[in-house]
Amino acid sequence: MRLSSPVSSQGSLLLVELKSARALTEVKGDWGGRSVPFWQEDGREATQAGLLGIDLEKAPGSYELKVTAQNAAGGKVVCSAKIAVRAGKFATERLQVGKQFVEPNPEQIKRADEERQRLREIFDRVTPERLWNGKFRVPLDGVSAGGNFGRRRILNGQPGSPHSGMDFPVPAGTPVHAAQRGRVVLAEELFFSGNTVVIDHGLGTYTFYGHLSSIRAKAGDPIEAGAVLGETGATGRVTGPHLHWGLTVNRARVNPLEIVALLGKD
Ligand SMILES: [Zn+2]
């Protein structure tokens, strides 16, 4: 078993590769009670790969990844690795925003809670097939870096939840592309993230696109890699136009640029 990095930190993503002399089947990973789905790498019969997401609020410490599989001879293969999770280096920012977002009225609180619950239910579902095929890309043309991932926010003096995605400050109206192939599972306006699209890429991997000015995708539809989902805007809770891009891997909120680094290369 090989890990893309010997150490990890909050909000990071690891690629786990399992190589064997003979083809493996029934590969299952367990990471603290959460399953880690594996897929067979194209044209590499003896290699299985899995993505291990380290949630941005996972307590630092040492955790065991356990993988079991069957080999062609019917034998059971078991291997494990200890993975050290370090604290992430995240900035703390103090922000003044419109009062209605810090002190939402009871109706807005109810709406935001319902939407959070719906998103949680979406991210809990694991589509057993890998829907992506090929490299992951940054959703904006010609952009490779963003900011604010994991930032701890203090809104009008009140600590808020950590910023779970990457922000790309680009002019409103910039086309937003699907990072990879998948199925649109949400395409609508939400209280905090404004016009939002969520794509299921299979195997518990989801990308999230927020604050769009318009949506050109429909929930339930399959989507190809690179297809335009909408345009950037400033809908929802924002201080200016930007794309908020998020990645959830088996319920762990991770830095989306890491999937481009791991699965975006040749
Ligand atoms: Zn954001």
GROMACS .gro file of C-alpha atoms and ligand atoms in nm:
model
  267
    1MET     CA    1   0.000   0.000   0.000
    2ARG     CA    2   0.134   0.339  -0.098
    3LEU     CA    3   0.014   0.682   0.016
    4SER     CA    4   0.060   0.998  -0.192
    5SER     CA    5   0.210   1.163   0.117
    6PRO     CA    6   0.348   1.017   0.441
    7VAL     CA    7   0.193   1.298   0.647
    8SER     CA    8  -0.139   1.473   0.623
    9SER     CA    9  -0.310   1.771   0.773
   10GLN     CA   10  -0.665   1.891   0.830
   11GLY     CA   11  -0.840   1.956   0.497
   12SER     CA   12  -0.600   1.750   0.287
   13LEU     CA   13  -0.661   1.464   0.047
   14LEU     CA   14  -0.451   1.149   0.013
   15LEU     CA   15  -0.439   0.904  -0.274
   16VAL     CA   16  -0.406   0.546  -0.153
   17GLU     CA   17  -0.273   0.295  -0.404
   18LEU     CA   18  -0.282  -0.075  -0.351
   19LYS     CA   19  -0.051  -0.278  -0.575
   20SER     CA   20  -0.039  -0.653  -0.584
   21ALA     CA   21   0.116  -0.927  -0.794
   22ARG     CA   22  -0.231  -1.053  -0.885
   23ALA     CA   23  -0.555  -0.862  -0.943
   24LEU     CA   24  -0.749  -0.776  -0.628
   25THR     CA   25  -1.125  -0.767  -0.582
   26GLU     CA   26  -1.360  -0.660  -0.303
   27VAL     CA   27  -1.119  -0.391  -0.190
   28LYS     CA   28  -1.257  -0.210   0.114
   29GLY     CA   29  -1.100   0.062   0.319
   30ASP     CA   30  -1.191   0.168   0.670
   31TRP     CA   31  -1.089   0.505   0.811
   32GLY     CA   32  -1.217   0.550   1.162
   33GLY     CA   33  -1.549   0.383   1.084
   34ARG     CA   34  -1.593   0.555   0.748
   35SER     CA   35  -1.553   0.344   0.440
   36VAL     CA   36  -1.300   0.440   0.175
   37PRO     CA   37  -1.415   0.322  -0.170
   38PHE     CA   38  -1.153   0.194  -0.412
   39TRP     CA   39  -1.151   0.175  -0.792
   40GLN     CA   40  -0.934  -0.012  -1.035
   41GLU     CA   41  -0.700   0.217  -1.221
   42ASP     CA   42  -0.749   0.212  -1.599
   43GLY     CA   43  -0.523  -0.037  -1.771
   44ARG     CA   44  -0.357  -0.133  -1.444
   45GLU     CA   45  -0.519  -0.453  -1.332
   46ALA     CA   46  -0.302  -0.495  -1.027
   47THR     CA   47  -0.354  -0.144  -0.892
   48GLN     CA   48  -0.651  -0.023  -0.693
   49ALA     CA   49  -0.680   0.336  -0.582
   50GLY     CA   50  -0.884   0.519  -0.321
   51LEU     CA   51  -0.922   0.877  -0.204
   52LEU     CA   52  -0.886   0.951   0.165
   53GLY     CA   53  -1.024   1.287   0.273
   54ILE     CA   54  -0.911   1.443   0.602
   55ASP     CA   55  -1.190   1.671   0.722
   56LEU     CA   56  -1.077   2.026   0.792
   57GLU     CA   57  -1.197   1.991   1.153
   58LYS     CA   58  -1.067   1.637   1.219
   59ALA     CA   59  -0.882   1.638   1.551
   60PRO     CA   60  -0.505   1.614   1.500
   61GLY     CA   61  -0.362   1.275   1.599
   62SER     CA   62  -0.272   0.936   1.459
   63TYR     CA   63  -0.536   0.732   1.278
   64GLU     CA   64  -0.533   0.389   1.123
   65LEU     CA   65  -0.637   0.316   0.766
   66LYS     CA   66  -0.727  -0.051   0.726
   67VAL     CA   67  -0.774  -0.209   0.385
   68THR     CA   68  -0.900  -0.559   0.310
   69ALA     CA   69  -0.922  -0.733  -0.028
   70GLN     CA   70  -0.952  -1.068  -0.201
   71ASN     CA   71  -0.683  -1.189  -0.439
   72ALA     CA   72  -0.742  -1.402  -0.748
   73ALA     CA   73  -0.654  -1.719  -0.559
   74GLY     CA   74  -0.935  -1.645  -0.311
   75GLY     CA   75  -0.699  -1.543  -0.034
   76LYS     CA   76  -0.765  -1.250   0.195
   77VAL     CA   77  -0.527  -0.958   0.190
   78VAL     CA   78  -0.517  -0.719   0.485
   79CYS     CA   79  -0.298  -0.415   0.521
   80SER     CA   80  -0.299  -0.105   0.731
   81ALA     CA   81  -0.114   0.220   0.776
   82LYS     CA   82  -0.094   0.474   1.054
   83ILE     CA   83  -0.160   0.822   0.925
   84ALA     CA   84  -0.062   1.126   1.126
   85VAL     CA   85  -0.302   1.420   1.094
   86ARG     CA   86  -0.151   1.756   1.173
   87ALA     CA   87  -0.334   2.078   1.246
   88GLY     CA   88  -0.394   2.279   0.931
   89LYS     CA   89  -0.253   2.628   0.902
   90PHE     CA   90  -0.564   2.839   0.857
   91ALA     CA   91  -0.603   3.213   0.883
   92THR     CA   92  -0.855   3.382   1.108
   93GLU     CA   93  -1.045   3.668   0.956
   94ARG     CA   94  -1.277   3.921   1.110
   95LEU     CA   95  -1.558   4.030   0.881
   96GLN     CA   96  -1.841   4.280   0.892
   97VAL     CA   97  -2.133   4.160   0.684
   98GLY     CA   98  -2.500   4.250   0.644
   99LYS     CA   99  -2.679   4.208   0.977
  100GLN     CA  100  -2.939   3.973   0.828
  101PHE     CA  101  -2.671   3.706   0.776
  102VAL     CA  102  -2.527   3.717   1.127
  103GLU     CA  103  -2.860   3.753   1.299
  104PRO     CA  104  -3.096   3.584   1.054
  105ASN     CA  105  -3.461   3.597   1.144
  106PRO     CA  106  -3.630   3.273   1.262
  107GLU     CA  107  -3.754   3.196   0.910
  108GLN     CA  108  -3.404   3.236   0.764
  109ILE     CA  109  -3.255   3.020   1.042
  110LYS     CA  110  -3.511   2.749   0.964
  111ARG     CA  111  -3.432   2.771   0.593
  112ALA     CA  112  -3.055   2.761   0.646
  113ASP     CA  113  -3.086   2.463   0.886
  114GLU     CA  114  -3.301   2.271   0.638
  115GLU     CA  115  -3.055   2.339   0.358
  116ARG     CA  116  -2.760   2.231   0.574
  117GLN     CA  117  -2.945   1.908   0.656
  118ARG     CA  118  -3.021   1.845   0.287
  119LEU     CA  119  -2.657   1.897   0.193
  120ARG     CA  120  -2.549   1.660   0.469
  121GLU     CA  121  -2.788   1.395   0.332
  122ILE     CA  122  -2.647   1.444  -0.018
  123PHE     CA  123  -2.286   1.409   0.099
  124ASP     CA  124  -2.375   1.100   0.305
  125ARG     CA  125  -2.482   0.912  -0.008
  126VAL     CA  126  -2.211   0.710  -0.176
  127THR     CA  127  -2.276   0.630  -0.542
  128PRO     CA  128  -2.096   0.296  -0.580
  129GLU     CA  129  -1.970   0.367  -0.934
  130ARG     CA  130  -1.692   0.604  -1.028
  131LEU     CA  131  -1.863   0.862  -1.252
  132TRP     CA  132  -1.553   1.068  -1.322
  133ASN     CA  133  -1.326   0.969  -1.605
  134GLY     CA  134  -0.993   1.142  -1.639
  135LYS     CA  135  -0.839   1.447  -1.482
  136PHE     CA  136  -1.002   1.694  -1.245
  137ARG     CA  137  -0.972   2.061  -1.337
  138VAL     CA  138  -1.014   2.396  -1.167
  139PRO     CA  139  -1.364   2.517  -1.266
  140LEU     CA  140  -1.242   2.848  -1.411
  141ASP     CA  141  -1.035   2.882  -1.730
  142GLY     CA  142  -0.683   3.013  -1.675
  143VAL     CA  143  -0.711   3.012  -1.294
  144SER     CA  144  -0.497   2.781  -1.080
  145ALA     CA  145  -0.491   2.940  -0.734
  146GLY     CA  146  -0.759   3.048  -0.490
  147GLY     CA  147  -0.773   3.147  -0.127
  148ASN     CA  148  -0.948   3.127   0.208
  149PHE     CA  149  -0.968   2.749   0.238
  150GLY     CA  150  -1.023   2.652   0.604
  151ARG     CA  151  -1.020   3.012   0.721
  152ARG     CA  152  -1.177   3.058   1.061
  153ARG     CA  153  -1.420   3.346   1.044
  154ILE     CA  154  -1.540   3.588   1.303
  155LEU     CA  155  -1.851   3.757   1.169
  156ASN     CA  156  -1.937   4.083   1.337
  157GLY     CA  157  -1.756   3.957   1.648
  158GLN     CA  158  -1.922   3.611   1.649
  159PRO     CA  159  -1.718   3.300   1.560
  160GLY     CA  160  -1.871   3.122   1.257
  161SER     CA  161  -1.803   2.781   1.108
  162PRO     CA  162  -1.476   2.739   0.916
  163HIS     CA  163  -1.473   2.824   0.547
  164SER     CA  164  -1.504   2.484   0.381
  165GLY     CA  165  -1.414   2.573   0.023
  166MET     CA  166  -1.174   2.771  -0.191
  167ASP     CA  167  -1.266   3.120  -0.311
  168PHE     CA  168  -1.169   3.245  -0.657
  169PRO     CA  169  -1.224   3.619  -0.691
  170VAL     CA  170  -1.312   3.664  -1.058
  171PRO     CA  171  -1.542   3.913  -1.233
  172ALA     CA  172  -1.914   3.835  -1.232
  173GLY     CA  173  -2.023   3.653  -1.547
  174THR     CA  174  -1.715   3.428  -1.577
  175PRO     CA  175  -1.817   3.078  -1.699
  176VAL     CA  176  -1.792   2.803  -1.436
  177HIS     CA  177  -1.705   2.454  -1.563
  178ALA     CA  178  -1.770   2.113  -1.409
  179ALA     CA  179  -1.445   1.988  -1.254
  180GLN     CA  180  -1.516   1.641  -1.391
  181ARG     CA  181  -1.792   1.418  -1.516
  182GLY     CA  182  -2.078   1.325  -1.284
  183ARG     CA  183  -2.441   1.385  -1.208
  184VAL     CA  184  -2.594   1.715  -1.093
  185VAL     CA  185  -2.759   1.650  -0.755
  186LEU     CA  186  -2.849   2.008  -0.661
  187ALA     CA  187  -2.898   2.321  -0.873
  188GLU     CA  188  -3.084   2.599  -0.691
  189GLU     CA  189  -3.059   2.906  -0.474
  190LEU     CA  190  -2.953   2.846  -0.112
  191PHE     CA  191  -2.953   3.099   0.174
  192PHE     CA  192  -2.578   3.115   0.239
  193SER     CA  193  -2.421   3.007  -0.091
  194GLY     CA  194  -2.672   3.172  -0.325
  195ASN     CA  195  -2.715   3.002  -0.662
  196THR     CA  196  -2.548   2.668  -0.604
  197VAL     CA  197  -2.464   2.356  -0.805
  198VAL     CA  198  -2.347   2.026  -0.651
  199ILE     CA  199  -2.209   1.744  -0.866
  200ASP     CA  200  -2.184   1.381  -0.758
  201HIS     CA  201  -1.872   1.228  -0.913
  202GLY     CA  202  -1.935   0.886  -0.757
  203LEU     CA  203  -1.756   0.698  -0.478
  204GLY     CA  204  -1.859   0.962  -0.223
  205THR     CA  205  -1.686   1.246  -0.410
  206TYR     CA  206  -1.881   1.573  -0.458
  207THR     CA  207  -1.790   1.919  -0.589
  208PHE     CA  208  -1.982   2.233  -0.485
  209TYR     CA  209  -2.006   2.562  -0.677
  210GLY     CA  210  -2.153   2.865  -0.497
  211HIS     CA  211  -2.257   3.230  -0.546
  212LEU     CA  212  -2.334   3.187  -0.919
  213SER     CA  213  -2.521   3.467  -1.095
  214SER     CA  214  -2.705   3.210  -1.307
  215ILE     CA  215  -2.739   2.832  -1.317
  216ARG     CA  216  -2.724   2.635  -1.642
  217ALA     CA  217  -2.755   2.289  -1.492
  218LYS     CA  218  -3.049   2.082  -1.376
  219ALA     CA  219  -3.067   1.847  -1.078
  220GLY     CA  220  -3.074   1.486  -1.192
  221ASP     CA  221  -2.892   1.547  -1.518
  222PRO     CA  222  -2.564   1.380  -1.608
  223ILE     CA  223  -2.287   1.630  -1.674
  224GLU     CA  224  -1.968   1.604  -1.875
  225ALA     CA  225  -1.626   1.722  -1.756
  226GLY     CA  226  -1.581   2.089  -1.841
  227ALA     CA  227  -1.949   2.159  -1.916
  228VAL     CA  228  -2.063   2.510  -1.819
  229LEU     CA  229  -2.272   2.504  -1.499
  230GLY     CA  230  -2.340   2.876  -1.486
  231GLU     CA  231  -2.158   3.205  -1.439
  232THR     CA  232  -1.986   3.355  -1.138
  233GLY     CA  233  -2.176   3.611  -0.934
  234ALA     CA  234  -2.234   3.747  -0.586
  235THR     CA  235  -2.552   3.569  -0.475
  236GLY     CA  236  -2.592   3.454  -0.111
  237ARG     CA  237  -2.366   3.569   0.172
  238VAL     CA  238  -2.076   3.743  -0.002
  239THR     CA  239  -1.875   4.061   0.005
  240GLY     CA  240  -1.814   4.059  -0.371
  241PRO     CA  241  -1.832   3.842  -0.683
  242HIS     CA  242  -1.632   3.518  -0.661
  243LEU     CA  243  -1.665   3.145  -0.711
  244HIS     CA  244  -1.679   2.934  -0.398
  245TRP     CA  245  -1.558   2.586  -0.492
  246GLY     CA  246  -1.585   2.299  -0.245
  247LEU     CA  247  -1.490   1.931  -0.242
  248THR     CA  248  -1.634   1.666  -0.012
  249VAL     CA  249  -1.484   1.317  -0.010
  250ASN     CA  250  -1.673   1.065   0.201
  251ARG     CA  251  -1.813   1.348   0.412
  252ALA     CA  252  -1.471   1.505   0.470
  253ARG     CA  253  -1.447   1.870   0.362
  254VAL     CA  254  -1.113   1.900   0.186
  255ASN     CA  255  -0.917   2.151  -0.020
  256PRO     CA  256  -1.052   2.110  -0.376
  257LEU     CA  257  -0.720   2.201  -0.537
  258GLU     CA  258  -0.578   1.878  -0.393
  259ILE     CA  259  -0.789   1.661  -0.625
  260VAL     CA  260  -0.647   1.855  -0.919
  261ALA     CA  261  -0.295   1.795  -0.787
  262LEU     CA  262  -0.361   1.422  -0.729
  263LEU     CA  263  -0.587   1.332  -1.021
  264GLY     CA  264  -0.517   1.615  -1.263
  265LYS     CA  265  -0.174   1.501  -1.379
  266ASP     CA  266  -0.081   1.264  -1.658
  267ZN      ZN  267  -1.634   3.086  -0.006
   0.00000   0.00000   0.00000
